[in-house]
mmCIF file of N, CA and C in Angstrom:
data_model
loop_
_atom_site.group_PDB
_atom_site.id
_atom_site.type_symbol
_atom_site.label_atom_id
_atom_site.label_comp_id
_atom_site.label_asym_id
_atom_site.label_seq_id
_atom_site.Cartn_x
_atom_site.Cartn_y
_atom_site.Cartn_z
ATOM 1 N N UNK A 1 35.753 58.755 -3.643
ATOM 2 C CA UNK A 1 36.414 58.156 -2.498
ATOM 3 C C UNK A 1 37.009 56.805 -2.936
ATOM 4 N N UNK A 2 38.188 56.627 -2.885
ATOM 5 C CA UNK A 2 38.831 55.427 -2.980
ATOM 6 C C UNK A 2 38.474 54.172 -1.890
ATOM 7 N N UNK A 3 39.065 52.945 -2.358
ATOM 8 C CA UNK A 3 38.314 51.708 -1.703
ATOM 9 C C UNK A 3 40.310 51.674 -0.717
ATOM 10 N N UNK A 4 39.606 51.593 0.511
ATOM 11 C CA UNK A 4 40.675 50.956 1.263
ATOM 12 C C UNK A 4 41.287 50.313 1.299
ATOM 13 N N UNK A 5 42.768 49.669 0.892
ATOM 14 C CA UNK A 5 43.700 48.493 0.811
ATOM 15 C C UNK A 5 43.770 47.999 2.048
ATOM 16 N N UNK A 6 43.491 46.632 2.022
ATOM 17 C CA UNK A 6 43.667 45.919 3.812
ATOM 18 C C UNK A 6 44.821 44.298 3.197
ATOM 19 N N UNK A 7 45.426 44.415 4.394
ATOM 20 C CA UNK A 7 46.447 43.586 4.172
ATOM 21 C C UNK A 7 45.769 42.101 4.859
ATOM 22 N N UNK A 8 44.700 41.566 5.573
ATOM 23 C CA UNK A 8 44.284 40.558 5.697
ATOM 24 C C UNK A 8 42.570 40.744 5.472
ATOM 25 N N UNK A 9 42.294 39.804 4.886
ATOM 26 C CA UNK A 9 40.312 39.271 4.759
ATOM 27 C C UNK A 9 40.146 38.342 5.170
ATOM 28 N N UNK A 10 38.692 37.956 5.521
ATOM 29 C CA UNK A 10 38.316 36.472 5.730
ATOM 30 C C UNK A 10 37.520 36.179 4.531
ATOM 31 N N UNK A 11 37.290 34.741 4.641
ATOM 32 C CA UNK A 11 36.003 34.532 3.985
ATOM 33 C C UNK A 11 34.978 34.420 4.329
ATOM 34 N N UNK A 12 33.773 34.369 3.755
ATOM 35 C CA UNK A 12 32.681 33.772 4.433
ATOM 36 C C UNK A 12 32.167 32.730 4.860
ATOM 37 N N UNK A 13 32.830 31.394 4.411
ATOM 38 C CA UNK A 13 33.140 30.936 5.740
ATOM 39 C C UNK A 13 33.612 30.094 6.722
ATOM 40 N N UNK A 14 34.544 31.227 6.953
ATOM 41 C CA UNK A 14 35.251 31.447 7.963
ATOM 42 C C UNK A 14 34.622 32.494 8.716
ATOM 43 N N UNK A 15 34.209 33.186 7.974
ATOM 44 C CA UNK A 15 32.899 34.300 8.870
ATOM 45 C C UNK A 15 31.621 33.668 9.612
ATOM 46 N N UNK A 16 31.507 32.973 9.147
ATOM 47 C CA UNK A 16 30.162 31.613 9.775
ATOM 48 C C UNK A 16 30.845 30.868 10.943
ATOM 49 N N UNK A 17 32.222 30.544 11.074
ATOM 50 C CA UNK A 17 33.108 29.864 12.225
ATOM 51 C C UNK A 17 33.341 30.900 13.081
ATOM 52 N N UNK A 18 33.779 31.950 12.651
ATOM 53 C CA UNK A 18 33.955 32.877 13.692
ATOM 54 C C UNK A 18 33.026 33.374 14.286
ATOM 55 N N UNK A 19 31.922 33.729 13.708
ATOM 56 C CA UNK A 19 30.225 33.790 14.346
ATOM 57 C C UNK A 19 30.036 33.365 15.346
ATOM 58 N N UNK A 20 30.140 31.934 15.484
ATOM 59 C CA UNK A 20 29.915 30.924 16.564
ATOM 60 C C UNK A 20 30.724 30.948 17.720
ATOM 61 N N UNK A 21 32.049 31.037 16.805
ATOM 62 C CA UNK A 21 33.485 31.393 17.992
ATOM 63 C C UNK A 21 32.391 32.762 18.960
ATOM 64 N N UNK A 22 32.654 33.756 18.540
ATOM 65 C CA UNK A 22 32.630 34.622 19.083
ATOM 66 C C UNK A 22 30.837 34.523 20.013
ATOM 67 N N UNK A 23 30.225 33.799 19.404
ATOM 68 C CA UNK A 23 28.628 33.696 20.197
ATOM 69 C C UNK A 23 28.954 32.586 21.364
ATOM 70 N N UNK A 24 29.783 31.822 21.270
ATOM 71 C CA UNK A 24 30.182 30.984 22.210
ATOM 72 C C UNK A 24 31.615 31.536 23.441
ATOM 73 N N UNK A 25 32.207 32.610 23.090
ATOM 74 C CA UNK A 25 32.869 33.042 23.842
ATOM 75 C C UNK A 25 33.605 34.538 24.426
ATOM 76 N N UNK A 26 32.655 35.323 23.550
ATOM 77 C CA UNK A 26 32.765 36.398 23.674
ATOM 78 C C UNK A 26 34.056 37.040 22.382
ATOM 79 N N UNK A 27 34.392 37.877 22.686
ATOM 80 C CA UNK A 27 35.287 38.889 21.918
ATOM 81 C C UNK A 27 36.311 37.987 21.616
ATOM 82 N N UNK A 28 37.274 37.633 20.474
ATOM 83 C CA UNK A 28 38.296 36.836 20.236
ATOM 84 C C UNK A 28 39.419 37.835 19.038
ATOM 85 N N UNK A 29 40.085 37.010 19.240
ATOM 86 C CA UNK A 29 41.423 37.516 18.161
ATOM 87 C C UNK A 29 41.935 36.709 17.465
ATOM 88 N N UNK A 30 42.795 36.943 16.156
ATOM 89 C CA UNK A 30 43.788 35.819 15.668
ATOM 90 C C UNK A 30 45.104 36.840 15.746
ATOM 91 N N UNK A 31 45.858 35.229 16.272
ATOM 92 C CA UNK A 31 47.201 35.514 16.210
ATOM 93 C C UNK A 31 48.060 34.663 15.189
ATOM 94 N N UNK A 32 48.944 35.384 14.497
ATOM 95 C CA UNK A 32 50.312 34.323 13.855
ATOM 96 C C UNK A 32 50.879 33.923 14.636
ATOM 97 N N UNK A 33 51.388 32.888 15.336
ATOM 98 C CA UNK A 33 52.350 32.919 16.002
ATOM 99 C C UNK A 33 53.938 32.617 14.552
ATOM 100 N N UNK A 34 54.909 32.802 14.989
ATOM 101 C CA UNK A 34 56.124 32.797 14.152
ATOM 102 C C UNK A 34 56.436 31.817 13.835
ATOM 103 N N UNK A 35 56.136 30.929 14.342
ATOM 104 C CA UNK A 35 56.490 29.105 13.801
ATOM 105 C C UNK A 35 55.022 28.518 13.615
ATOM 106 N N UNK A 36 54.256 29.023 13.523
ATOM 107 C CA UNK A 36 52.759 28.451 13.245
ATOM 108 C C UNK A 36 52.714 28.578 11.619
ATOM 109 N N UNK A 37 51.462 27.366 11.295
ATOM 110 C CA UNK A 37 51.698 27.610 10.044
ATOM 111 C C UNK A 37 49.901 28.078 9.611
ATOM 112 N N UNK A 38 49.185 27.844 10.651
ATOM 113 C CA UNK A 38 48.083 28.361 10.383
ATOM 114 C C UNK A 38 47.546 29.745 11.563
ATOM 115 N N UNK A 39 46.725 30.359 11.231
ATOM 116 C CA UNK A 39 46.281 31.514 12.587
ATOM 117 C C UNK A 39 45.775 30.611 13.789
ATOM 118 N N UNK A 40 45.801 31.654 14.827
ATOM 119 C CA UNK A 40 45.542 30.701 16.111
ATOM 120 C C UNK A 40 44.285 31.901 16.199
ATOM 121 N N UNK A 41 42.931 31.264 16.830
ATOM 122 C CA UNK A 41 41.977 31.968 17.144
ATOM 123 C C UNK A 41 41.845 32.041 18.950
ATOM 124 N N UNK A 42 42.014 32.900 19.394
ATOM 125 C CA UNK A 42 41.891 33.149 20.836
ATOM 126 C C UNK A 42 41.136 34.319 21.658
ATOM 127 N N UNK A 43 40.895 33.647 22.915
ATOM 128 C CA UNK A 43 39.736 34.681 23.331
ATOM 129 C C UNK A 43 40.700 36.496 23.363
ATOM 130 N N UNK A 44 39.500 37.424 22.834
ATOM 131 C CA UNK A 44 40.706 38.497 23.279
ATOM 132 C C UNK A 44 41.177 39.377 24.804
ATOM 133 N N UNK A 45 40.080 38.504 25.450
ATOM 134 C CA UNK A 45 40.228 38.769 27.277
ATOM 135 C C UNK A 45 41.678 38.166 27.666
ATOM 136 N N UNK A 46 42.160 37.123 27.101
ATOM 137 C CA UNK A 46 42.737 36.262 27.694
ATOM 138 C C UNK A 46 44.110 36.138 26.713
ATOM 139 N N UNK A 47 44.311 36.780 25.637
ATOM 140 C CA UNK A 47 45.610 36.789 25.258
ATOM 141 C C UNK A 47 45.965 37.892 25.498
ATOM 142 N N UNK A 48 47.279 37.982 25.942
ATOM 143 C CA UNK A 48 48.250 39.716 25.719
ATOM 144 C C UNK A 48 48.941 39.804 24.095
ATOM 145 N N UNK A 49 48.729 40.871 24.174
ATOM 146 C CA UNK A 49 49.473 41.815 22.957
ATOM 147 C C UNK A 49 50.063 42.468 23.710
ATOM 148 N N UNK A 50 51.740 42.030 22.815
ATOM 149 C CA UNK A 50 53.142 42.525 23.109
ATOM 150 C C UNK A 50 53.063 43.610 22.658
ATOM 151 N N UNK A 51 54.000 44.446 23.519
ATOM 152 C CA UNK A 51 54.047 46.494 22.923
ATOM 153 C C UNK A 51 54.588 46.295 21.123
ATOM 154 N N UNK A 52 55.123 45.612 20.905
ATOM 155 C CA UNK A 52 56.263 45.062 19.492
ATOM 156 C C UNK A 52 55.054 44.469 18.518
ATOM 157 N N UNK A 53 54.269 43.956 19.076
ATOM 158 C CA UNK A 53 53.220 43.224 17.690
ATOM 159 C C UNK A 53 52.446 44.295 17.031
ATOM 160 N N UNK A 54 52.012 43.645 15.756
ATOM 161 C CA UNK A 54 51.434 44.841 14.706
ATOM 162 C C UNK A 54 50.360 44.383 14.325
ATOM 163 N N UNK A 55 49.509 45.148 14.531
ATOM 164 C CA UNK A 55 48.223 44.818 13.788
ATOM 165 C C UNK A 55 47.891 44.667 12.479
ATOM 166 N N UNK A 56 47.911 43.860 11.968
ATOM 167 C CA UNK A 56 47.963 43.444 10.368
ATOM 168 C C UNK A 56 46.153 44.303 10.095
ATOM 169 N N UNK A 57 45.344 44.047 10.830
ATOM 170 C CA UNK A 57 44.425 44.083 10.550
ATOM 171 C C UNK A 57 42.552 43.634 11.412
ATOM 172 N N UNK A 58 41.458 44.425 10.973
ATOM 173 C CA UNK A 58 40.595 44.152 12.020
ATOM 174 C C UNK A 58 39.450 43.351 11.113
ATOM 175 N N UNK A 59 38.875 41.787 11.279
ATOM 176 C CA UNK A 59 38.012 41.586 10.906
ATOM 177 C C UNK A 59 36.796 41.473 10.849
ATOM 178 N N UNK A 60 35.915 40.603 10.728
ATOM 179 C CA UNK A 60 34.503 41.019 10.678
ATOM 180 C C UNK A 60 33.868 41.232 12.906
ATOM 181 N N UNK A 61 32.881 42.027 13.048
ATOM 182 C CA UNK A 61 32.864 42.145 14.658
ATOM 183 C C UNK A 61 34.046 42.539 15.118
ATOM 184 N N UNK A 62 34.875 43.464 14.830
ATOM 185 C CA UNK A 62 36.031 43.849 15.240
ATOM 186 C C UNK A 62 37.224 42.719 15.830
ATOM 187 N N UNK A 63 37.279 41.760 15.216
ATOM 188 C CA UNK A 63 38.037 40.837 14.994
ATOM 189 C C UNK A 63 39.903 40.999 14.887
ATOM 190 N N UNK A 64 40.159 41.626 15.698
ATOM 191 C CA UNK A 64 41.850 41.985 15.365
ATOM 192 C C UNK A 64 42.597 40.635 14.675
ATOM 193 N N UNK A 65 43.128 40.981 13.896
ATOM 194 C CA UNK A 65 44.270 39.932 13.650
ATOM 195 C C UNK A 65 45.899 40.688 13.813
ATOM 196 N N UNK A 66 46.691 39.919 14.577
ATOM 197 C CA UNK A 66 48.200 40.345 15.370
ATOM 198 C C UNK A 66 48.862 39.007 14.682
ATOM 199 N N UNK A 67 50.070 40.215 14.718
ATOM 200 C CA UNK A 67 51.063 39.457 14.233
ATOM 201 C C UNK A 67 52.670 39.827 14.532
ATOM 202 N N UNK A 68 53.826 39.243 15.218
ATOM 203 C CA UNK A 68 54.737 39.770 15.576
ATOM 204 C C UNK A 68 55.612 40.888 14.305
ATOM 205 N N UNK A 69 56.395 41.228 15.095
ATOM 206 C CA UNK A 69 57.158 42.676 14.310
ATOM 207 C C UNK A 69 58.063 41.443 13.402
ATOM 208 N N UNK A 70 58.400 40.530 13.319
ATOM 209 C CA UNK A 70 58.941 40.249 12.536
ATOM 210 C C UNK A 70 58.697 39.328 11.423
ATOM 211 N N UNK A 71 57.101 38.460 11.463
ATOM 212 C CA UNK A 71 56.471 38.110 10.830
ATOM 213 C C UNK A 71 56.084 39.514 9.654
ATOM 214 N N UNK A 72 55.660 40.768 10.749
ATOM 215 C CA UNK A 72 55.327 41.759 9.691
ATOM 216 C C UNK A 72 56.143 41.732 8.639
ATOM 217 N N UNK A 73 57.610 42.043 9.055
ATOM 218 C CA UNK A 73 58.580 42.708 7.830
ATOM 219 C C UNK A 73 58.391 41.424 7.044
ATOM 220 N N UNK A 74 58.533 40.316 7.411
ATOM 221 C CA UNK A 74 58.269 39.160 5.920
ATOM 222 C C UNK A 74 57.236 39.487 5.476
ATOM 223 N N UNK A 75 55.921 39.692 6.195
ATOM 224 C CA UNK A 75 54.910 39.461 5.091
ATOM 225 C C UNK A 75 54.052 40.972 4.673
ATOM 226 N N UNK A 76 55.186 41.773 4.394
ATOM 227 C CA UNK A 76 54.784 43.197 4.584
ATOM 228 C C UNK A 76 53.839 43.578 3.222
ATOM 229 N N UNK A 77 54.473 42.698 2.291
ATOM 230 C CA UNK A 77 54.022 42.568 0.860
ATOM 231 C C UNK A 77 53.392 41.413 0.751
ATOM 232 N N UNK A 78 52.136 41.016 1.064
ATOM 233 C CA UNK A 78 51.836 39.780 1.004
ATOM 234 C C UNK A 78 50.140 40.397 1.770
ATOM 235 N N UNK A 79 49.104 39.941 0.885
ATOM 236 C CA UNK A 79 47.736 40.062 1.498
ATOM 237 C C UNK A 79 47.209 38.137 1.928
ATOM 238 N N UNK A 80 46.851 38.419 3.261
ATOM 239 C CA UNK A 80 46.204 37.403 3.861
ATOM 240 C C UNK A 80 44.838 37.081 3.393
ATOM 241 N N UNK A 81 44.180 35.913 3.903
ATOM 242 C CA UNK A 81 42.762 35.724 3.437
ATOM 243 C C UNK A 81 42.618 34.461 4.761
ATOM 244 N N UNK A 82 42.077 35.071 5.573
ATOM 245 C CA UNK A 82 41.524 33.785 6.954
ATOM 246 C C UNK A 82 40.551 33.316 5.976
ATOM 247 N N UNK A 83 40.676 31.957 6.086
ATOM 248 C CA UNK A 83 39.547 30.886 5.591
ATOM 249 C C UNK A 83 39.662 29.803 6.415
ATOM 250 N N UNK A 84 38.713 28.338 6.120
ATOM 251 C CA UNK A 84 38.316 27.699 7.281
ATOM 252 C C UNK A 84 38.821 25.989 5.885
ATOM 253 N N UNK A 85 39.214 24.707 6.580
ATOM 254 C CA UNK A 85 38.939 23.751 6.102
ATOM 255 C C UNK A 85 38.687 22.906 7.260
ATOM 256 N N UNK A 86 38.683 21.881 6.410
ATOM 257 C CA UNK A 86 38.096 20.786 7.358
ATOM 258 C C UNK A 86 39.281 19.468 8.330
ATOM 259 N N UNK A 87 38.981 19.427 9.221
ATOM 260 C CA UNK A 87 40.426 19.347 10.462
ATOM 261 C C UNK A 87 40.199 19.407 11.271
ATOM 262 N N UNK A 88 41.585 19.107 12.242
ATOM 263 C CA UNK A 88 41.950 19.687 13.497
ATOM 264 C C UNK A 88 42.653 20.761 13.760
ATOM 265 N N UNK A 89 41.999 21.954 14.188
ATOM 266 C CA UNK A 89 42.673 23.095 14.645
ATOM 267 C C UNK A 89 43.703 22.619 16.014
ATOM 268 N N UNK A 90 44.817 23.507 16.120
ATOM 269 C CA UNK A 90 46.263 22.957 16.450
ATOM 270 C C UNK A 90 45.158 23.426 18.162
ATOM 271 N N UNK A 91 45.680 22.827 19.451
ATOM 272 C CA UNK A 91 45.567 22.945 20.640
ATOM 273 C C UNK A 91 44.992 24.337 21.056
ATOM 274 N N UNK A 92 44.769 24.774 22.080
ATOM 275 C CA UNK A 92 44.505 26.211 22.105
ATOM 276 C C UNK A 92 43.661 27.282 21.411
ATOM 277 N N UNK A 93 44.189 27.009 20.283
ATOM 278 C CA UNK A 93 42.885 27.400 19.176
ATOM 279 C C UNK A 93 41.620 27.020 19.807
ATOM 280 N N UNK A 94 40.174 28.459 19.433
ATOM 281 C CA UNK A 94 39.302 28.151 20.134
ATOM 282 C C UNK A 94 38.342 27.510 18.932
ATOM 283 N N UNK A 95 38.392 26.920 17.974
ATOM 284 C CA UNK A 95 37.806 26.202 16.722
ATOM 285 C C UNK A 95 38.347 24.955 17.206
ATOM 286 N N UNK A 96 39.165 24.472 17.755
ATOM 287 C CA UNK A 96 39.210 23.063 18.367
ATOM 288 C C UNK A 96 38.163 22.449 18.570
ATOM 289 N N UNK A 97 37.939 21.061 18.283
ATOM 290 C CA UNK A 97 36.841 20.304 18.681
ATOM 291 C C UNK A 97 35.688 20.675 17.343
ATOM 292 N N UNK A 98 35.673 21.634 16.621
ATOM 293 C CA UNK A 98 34.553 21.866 15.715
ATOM 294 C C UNK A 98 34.843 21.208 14.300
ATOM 295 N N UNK A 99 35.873 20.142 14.316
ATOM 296 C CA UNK A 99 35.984 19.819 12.772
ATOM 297 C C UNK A 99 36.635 20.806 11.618
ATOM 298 N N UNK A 100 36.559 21.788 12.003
ATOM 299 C CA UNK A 100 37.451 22.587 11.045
ATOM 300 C C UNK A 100 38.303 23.403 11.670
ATOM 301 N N UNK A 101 39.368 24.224 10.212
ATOM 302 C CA UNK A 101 40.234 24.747 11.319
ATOM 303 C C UNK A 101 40.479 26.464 10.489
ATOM 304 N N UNK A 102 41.157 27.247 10.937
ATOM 305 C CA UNK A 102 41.416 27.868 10.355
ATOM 306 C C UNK A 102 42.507 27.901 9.839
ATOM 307 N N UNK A 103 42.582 28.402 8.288
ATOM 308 C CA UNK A 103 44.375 28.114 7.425
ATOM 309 C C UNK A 103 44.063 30.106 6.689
ATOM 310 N N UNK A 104 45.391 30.406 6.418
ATOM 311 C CA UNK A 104 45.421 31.304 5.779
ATOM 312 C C UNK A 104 46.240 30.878 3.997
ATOM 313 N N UNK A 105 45.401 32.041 3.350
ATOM 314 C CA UNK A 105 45.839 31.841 2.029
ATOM 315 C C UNK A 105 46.559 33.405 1.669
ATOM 316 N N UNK A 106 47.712 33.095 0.956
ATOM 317 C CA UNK A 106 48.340 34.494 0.483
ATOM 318 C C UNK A 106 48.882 34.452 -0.753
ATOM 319 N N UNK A 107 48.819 36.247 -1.219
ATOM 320 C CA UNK A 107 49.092 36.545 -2.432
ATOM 321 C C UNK A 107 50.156 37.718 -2.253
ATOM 322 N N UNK A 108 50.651 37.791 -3.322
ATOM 323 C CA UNK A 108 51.648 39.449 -3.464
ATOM 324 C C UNK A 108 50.529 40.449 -3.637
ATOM 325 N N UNK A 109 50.482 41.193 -2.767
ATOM 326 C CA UNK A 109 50.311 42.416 -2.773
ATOM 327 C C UNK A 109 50.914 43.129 -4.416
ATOM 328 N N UNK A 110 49.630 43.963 -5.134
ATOM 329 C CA UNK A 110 50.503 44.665 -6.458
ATOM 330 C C UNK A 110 50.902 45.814 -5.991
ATOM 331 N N UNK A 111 51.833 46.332 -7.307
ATOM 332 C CA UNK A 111 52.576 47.259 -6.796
ATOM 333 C C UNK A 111 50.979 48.516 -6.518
ATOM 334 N N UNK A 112 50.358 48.692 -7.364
ATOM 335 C CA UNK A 112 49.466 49.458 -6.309
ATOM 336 C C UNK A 112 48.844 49.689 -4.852
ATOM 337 N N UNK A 113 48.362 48.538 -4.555
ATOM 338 C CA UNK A 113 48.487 48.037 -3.438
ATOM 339 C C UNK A 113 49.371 48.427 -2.499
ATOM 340 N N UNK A 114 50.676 48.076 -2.950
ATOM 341 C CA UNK A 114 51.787 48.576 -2.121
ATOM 342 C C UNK A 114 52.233 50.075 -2.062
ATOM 343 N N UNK A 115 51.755 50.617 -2.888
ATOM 344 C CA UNK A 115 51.723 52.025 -2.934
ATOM 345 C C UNK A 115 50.849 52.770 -1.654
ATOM 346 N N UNK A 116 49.702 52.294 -1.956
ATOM 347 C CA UNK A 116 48.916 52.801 -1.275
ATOM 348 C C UNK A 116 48.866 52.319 0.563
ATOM 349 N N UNK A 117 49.115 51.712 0.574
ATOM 350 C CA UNK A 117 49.846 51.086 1.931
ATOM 351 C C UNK A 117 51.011 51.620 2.160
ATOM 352 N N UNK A 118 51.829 52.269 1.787
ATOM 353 C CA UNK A 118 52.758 52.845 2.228
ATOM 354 C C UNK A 118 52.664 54.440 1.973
ATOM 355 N N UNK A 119 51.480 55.087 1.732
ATOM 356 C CA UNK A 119 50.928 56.167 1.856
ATOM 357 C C UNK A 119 49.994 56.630 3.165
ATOM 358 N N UNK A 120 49.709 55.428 3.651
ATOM 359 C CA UNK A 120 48.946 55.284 4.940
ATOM 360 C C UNK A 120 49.601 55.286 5.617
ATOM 361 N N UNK A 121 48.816 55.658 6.784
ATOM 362 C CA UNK A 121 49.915 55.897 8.269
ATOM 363 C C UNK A 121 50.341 54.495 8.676
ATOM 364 N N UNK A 122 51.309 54.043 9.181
ATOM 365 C CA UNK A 122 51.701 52.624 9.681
ATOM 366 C C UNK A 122 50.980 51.873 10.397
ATOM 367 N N UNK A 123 50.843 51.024 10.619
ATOM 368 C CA UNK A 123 50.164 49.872 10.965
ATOM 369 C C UNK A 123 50.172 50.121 12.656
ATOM 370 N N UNK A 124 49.302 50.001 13.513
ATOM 371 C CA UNK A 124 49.152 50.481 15.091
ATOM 372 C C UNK A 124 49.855 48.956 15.386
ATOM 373 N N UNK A 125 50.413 49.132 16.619
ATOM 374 C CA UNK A 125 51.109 47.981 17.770
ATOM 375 C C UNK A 125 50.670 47.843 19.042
ATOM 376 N N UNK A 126 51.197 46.736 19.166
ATOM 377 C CA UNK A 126 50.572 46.538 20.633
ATOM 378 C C UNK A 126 51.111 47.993 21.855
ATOM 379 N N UNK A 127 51.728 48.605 21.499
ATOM 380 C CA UNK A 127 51.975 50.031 22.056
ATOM 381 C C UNK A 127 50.945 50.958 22.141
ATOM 382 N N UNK A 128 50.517 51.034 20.845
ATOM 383 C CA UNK A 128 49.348 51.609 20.916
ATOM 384 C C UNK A 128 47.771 51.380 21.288
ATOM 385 N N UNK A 129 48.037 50.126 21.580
ATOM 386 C CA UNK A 129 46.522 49.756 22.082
ATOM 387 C C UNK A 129 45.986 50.400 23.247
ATOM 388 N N UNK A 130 44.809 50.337 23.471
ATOM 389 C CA UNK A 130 44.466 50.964 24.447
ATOM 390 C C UNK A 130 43.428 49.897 25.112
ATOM 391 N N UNK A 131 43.346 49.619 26.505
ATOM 392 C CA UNK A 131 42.349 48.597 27.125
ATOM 393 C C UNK A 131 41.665 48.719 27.720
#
C-alpha cells in the first residue's frame, strides 16, 4: 500500500495550538484568505464555505483547511506545512491573544508528488460539502 500525498501538514506545534483552539472552542477550520499572508484559524460553526472553495486538505481532529479556487490554481504545485511562531495572530483569528500565531511554510511539490495527485480524484469544494 502506498503512503498518501497530502498537499498541506501541520506541525507539532502547531498541533499543541490547535489542541487548545479546538478544547476552547469547539470544531475550527483554517482558511487562506487571497490577500492574507498567513492562515486564518476560525470556528467551523461560524464560517461559510463558498460552493467555489477547495479543500486543500484535513488536519489533525478533522481540521479542514479551505482555500479559494484561485489561490488553488497558484498553489496547485506547492505543499503547505501549518506551523505556529511567536506574535500576533492578524484579528479574527481564533489564536489571537495567545502570543503566537499561525504562518505557513511551502515547498514544490516533486514531480512525483505531482503525479500522484493528479491520479487522485480532485480535490472536494465547498459544493460538495455536506452539513
Amino acid at each position: 500500500m502506498q503512503n498518501r500525498i497530502h498537499r498541506v501538514e501541520i506541525t507539532e506545534r502547531a498541533q499543541t495550538l490547535l489542541r487548545r483552539l479546538i478544547e476552547d472552542n469547539g470544531p475550527v477550520l483554517f482558511r487562506q484568505a487571497d490577500d492574507a499572508t498567513a492562515p486564518v484559524c476560525l470556528s467551523a460553526k461560524q464560517f461559510p464555505i463558498e460552493k467555489a472553495d477547495v479543500l486543500l486538505g484535513r488536519l489533525s481532529w478533522h481540521t479542514e483547511f479551505w482555500i479559494s479556487p484561485e489561490q488553488f490554481e497558484f498553489w496547485k504545485d506547492t505543499h503547505l506545512t501549518v506551523d505556529v511562531v511567536r506574535g500576533q495572530a492578524g484579528e479574527g483569528s481564533l489564536e489571537a491573544g495567545q502570543g503566537q500565531r499561525f504562518v505557513l511554510r511551502a515547498r514544490q511539490l516533486t514531480a512525483a508528488e505531482n503525479a500522484a495527485l493528479a491520479a487522485a480524484p480532485p480535490p472536494r469544494t465547498g459544493a460538495d460539502r455536506t452539513l
